[in-house]
Short mmCIF file of C-alpha atoms in Angstrom, two decimals:
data_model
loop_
_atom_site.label_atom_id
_atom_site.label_comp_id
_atom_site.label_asym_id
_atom_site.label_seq_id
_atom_site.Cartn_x
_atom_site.Cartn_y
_atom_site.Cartn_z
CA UNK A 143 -13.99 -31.41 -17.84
CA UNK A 144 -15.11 -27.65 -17.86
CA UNK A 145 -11.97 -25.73 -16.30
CA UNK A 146 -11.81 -22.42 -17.57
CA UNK A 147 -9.94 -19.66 -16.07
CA UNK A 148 -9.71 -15.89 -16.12
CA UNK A 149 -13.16 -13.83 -16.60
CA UNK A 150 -16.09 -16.30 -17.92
CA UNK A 151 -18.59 -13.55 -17.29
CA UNK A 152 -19.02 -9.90 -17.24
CA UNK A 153 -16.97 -7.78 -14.71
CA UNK A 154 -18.94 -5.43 -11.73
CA UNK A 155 -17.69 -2.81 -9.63
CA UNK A 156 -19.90 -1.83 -6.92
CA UNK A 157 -22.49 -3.53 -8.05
CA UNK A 158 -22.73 -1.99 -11.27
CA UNK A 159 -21.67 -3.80 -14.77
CA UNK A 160 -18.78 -2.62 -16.58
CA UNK A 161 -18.40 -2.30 -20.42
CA UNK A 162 -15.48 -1.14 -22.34
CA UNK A 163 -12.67 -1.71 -19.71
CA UNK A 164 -9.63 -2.80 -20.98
CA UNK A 165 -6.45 -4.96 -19.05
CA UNK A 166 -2.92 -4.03 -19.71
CA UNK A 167 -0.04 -6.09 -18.29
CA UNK A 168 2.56 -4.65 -15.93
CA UNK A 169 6.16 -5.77 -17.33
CA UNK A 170 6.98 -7.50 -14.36
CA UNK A 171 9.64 -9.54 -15.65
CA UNK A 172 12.34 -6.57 -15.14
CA UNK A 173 11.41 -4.88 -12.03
CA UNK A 174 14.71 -2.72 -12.19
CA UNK A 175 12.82 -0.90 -15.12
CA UNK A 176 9.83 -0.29 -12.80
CA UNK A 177 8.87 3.53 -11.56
CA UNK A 178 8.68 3.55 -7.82
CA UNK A 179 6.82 5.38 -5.61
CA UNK A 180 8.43 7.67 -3.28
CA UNK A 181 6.14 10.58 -2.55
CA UNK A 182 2.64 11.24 -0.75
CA UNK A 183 1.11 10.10 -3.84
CA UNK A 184 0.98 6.88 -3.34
CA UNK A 185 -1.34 7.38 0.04
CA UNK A 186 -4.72 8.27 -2.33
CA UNK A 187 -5.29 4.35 -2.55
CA UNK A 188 -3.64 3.90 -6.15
CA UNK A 189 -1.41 1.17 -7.17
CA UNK A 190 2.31 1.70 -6.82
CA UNK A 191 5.57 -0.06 -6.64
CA UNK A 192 7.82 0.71 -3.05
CA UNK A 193 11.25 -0.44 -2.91
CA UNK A 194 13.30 -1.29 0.02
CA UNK A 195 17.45 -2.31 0.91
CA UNK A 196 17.82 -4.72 3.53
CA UNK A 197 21.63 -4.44 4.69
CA UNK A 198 22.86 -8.52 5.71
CA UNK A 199 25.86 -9.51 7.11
CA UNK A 200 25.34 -13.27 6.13
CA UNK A 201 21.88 -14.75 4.65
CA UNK A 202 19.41 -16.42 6.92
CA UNK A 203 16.09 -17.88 7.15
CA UNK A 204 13.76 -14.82 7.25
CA UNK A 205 10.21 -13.53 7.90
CA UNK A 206 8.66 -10.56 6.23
CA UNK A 207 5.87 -8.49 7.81
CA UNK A 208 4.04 -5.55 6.15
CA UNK A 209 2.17 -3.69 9.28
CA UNK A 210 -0.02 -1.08 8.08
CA UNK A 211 -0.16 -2.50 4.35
CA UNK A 212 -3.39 -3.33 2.40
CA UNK A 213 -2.46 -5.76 0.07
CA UNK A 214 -0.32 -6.52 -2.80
CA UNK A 215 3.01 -8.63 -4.24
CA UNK A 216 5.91 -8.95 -2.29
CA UNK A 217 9.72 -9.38 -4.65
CA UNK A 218 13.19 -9.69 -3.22
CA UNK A 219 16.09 -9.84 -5.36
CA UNK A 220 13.57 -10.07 -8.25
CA UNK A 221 11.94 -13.35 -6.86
CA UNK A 222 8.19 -13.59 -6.14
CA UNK A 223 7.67 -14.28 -2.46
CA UNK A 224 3.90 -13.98 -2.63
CA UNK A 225 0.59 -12.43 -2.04
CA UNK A 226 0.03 -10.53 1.43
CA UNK A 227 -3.17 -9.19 2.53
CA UNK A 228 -4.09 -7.06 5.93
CA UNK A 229 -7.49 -9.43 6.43
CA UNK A 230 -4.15 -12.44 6.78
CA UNK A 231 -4.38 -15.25 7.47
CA UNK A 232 -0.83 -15.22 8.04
CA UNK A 233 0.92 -11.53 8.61
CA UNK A 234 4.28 -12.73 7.11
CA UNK A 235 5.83 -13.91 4.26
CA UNK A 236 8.66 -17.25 4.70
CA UNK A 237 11.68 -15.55 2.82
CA UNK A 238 14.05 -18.21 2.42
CA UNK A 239 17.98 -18.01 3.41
CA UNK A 240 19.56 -18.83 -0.50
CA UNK A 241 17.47 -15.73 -1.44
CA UNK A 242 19.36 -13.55 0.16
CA UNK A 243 22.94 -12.30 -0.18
CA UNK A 244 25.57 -10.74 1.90
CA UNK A 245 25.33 -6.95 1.74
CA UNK A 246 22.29 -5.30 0.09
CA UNK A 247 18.82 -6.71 -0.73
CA UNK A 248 16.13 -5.69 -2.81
CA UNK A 249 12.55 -5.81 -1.25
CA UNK A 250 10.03 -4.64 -3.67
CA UNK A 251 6.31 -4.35 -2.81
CA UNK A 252 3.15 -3.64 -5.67
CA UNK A 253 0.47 -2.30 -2.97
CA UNK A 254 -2.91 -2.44 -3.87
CA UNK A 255 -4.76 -0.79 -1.47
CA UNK A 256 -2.91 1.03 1.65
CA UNK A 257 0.62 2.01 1.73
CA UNK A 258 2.11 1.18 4.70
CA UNK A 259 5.77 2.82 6.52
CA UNK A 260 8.65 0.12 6.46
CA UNK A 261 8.66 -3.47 5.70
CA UNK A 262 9.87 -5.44 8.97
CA UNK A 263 12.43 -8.64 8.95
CA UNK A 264 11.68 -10.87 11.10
CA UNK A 265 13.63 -14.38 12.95
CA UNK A 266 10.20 -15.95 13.27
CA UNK A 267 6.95 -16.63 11.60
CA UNK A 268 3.56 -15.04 12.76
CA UNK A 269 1.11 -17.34 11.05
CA UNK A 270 -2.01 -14.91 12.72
CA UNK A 271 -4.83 -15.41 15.24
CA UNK A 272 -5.01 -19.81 14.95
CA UNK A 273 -7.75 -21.90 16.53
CA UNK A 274 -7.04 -23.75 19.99
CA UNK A 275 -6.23 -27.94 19.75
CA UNK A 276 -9.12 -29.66 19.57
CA UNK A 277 -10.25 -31.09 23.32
CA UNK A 278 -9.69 -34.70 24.12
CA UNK A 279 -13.23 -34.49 26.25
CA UNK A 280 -16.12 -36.46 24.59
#
């Protein structure tokens, strides 16, 4: 069985072939060492870490939302939540209720594309546009 992963063949951007490039990691493991983005910036469509404090009384089942982002990573309290993306499907992110804590939270956010506002909480999920049940007609 053939199952690579990664690059197999050469990399394009806008049609054109690349040569030269390099990758570097991003030391993701410690994301209290990260630099975050706080200014204008971050608008020009570059990468850049956000972070956010969520203030709870007691942890709960949660939803994330991320109007007005591109796409990117979304972290809190140093766990990976997952990938979000504008085109969806789904417009939130299931944030379960042991990672949480009473008092502050950490919501960080690597945004690829466009930088959105806030990050919203949210009590339920929003799964996007689905398709209607299937008719019982034949």
């Amino acid at each position: 069985m053939d199952d690579r992963k990664g690059i197999t063949r050469g990399v394009s951007h806008g049609g054109q072939r690349l040569f030269g490039w390099q990758i570097r990691p991003l030391p993701l493991t410690d994301l209290g060492r990260l630099a975050f983005e706080e200014s204008v910036a971050a608008r020009a469509g570059h990468p850049a870490f956000h972070r956010f404090t969520a203030a709870l009384d007691s942890p709960a089942d949660a939803f994330v939302a991320l109007p007005g982002w591109g796409r990117g990573l979304l972290w809190l309290n140093g766990f990976l939540l997952g990938r979000y993306s504008a085109a969806g499907p789904q417009r939130t992110l299931y944030a379960p209720a042991p990672l949480w804590r009473a008092g502050a939270n950490d919501l960080v956010v690597l945004e690829l594309d466009r930088h959105g506002e806030a990050v919203e909480l949210r009590d339920r999920p929003d799964l996007g546009p689905t398709a209607s049940a299937p008719s019982s007609e034949y």
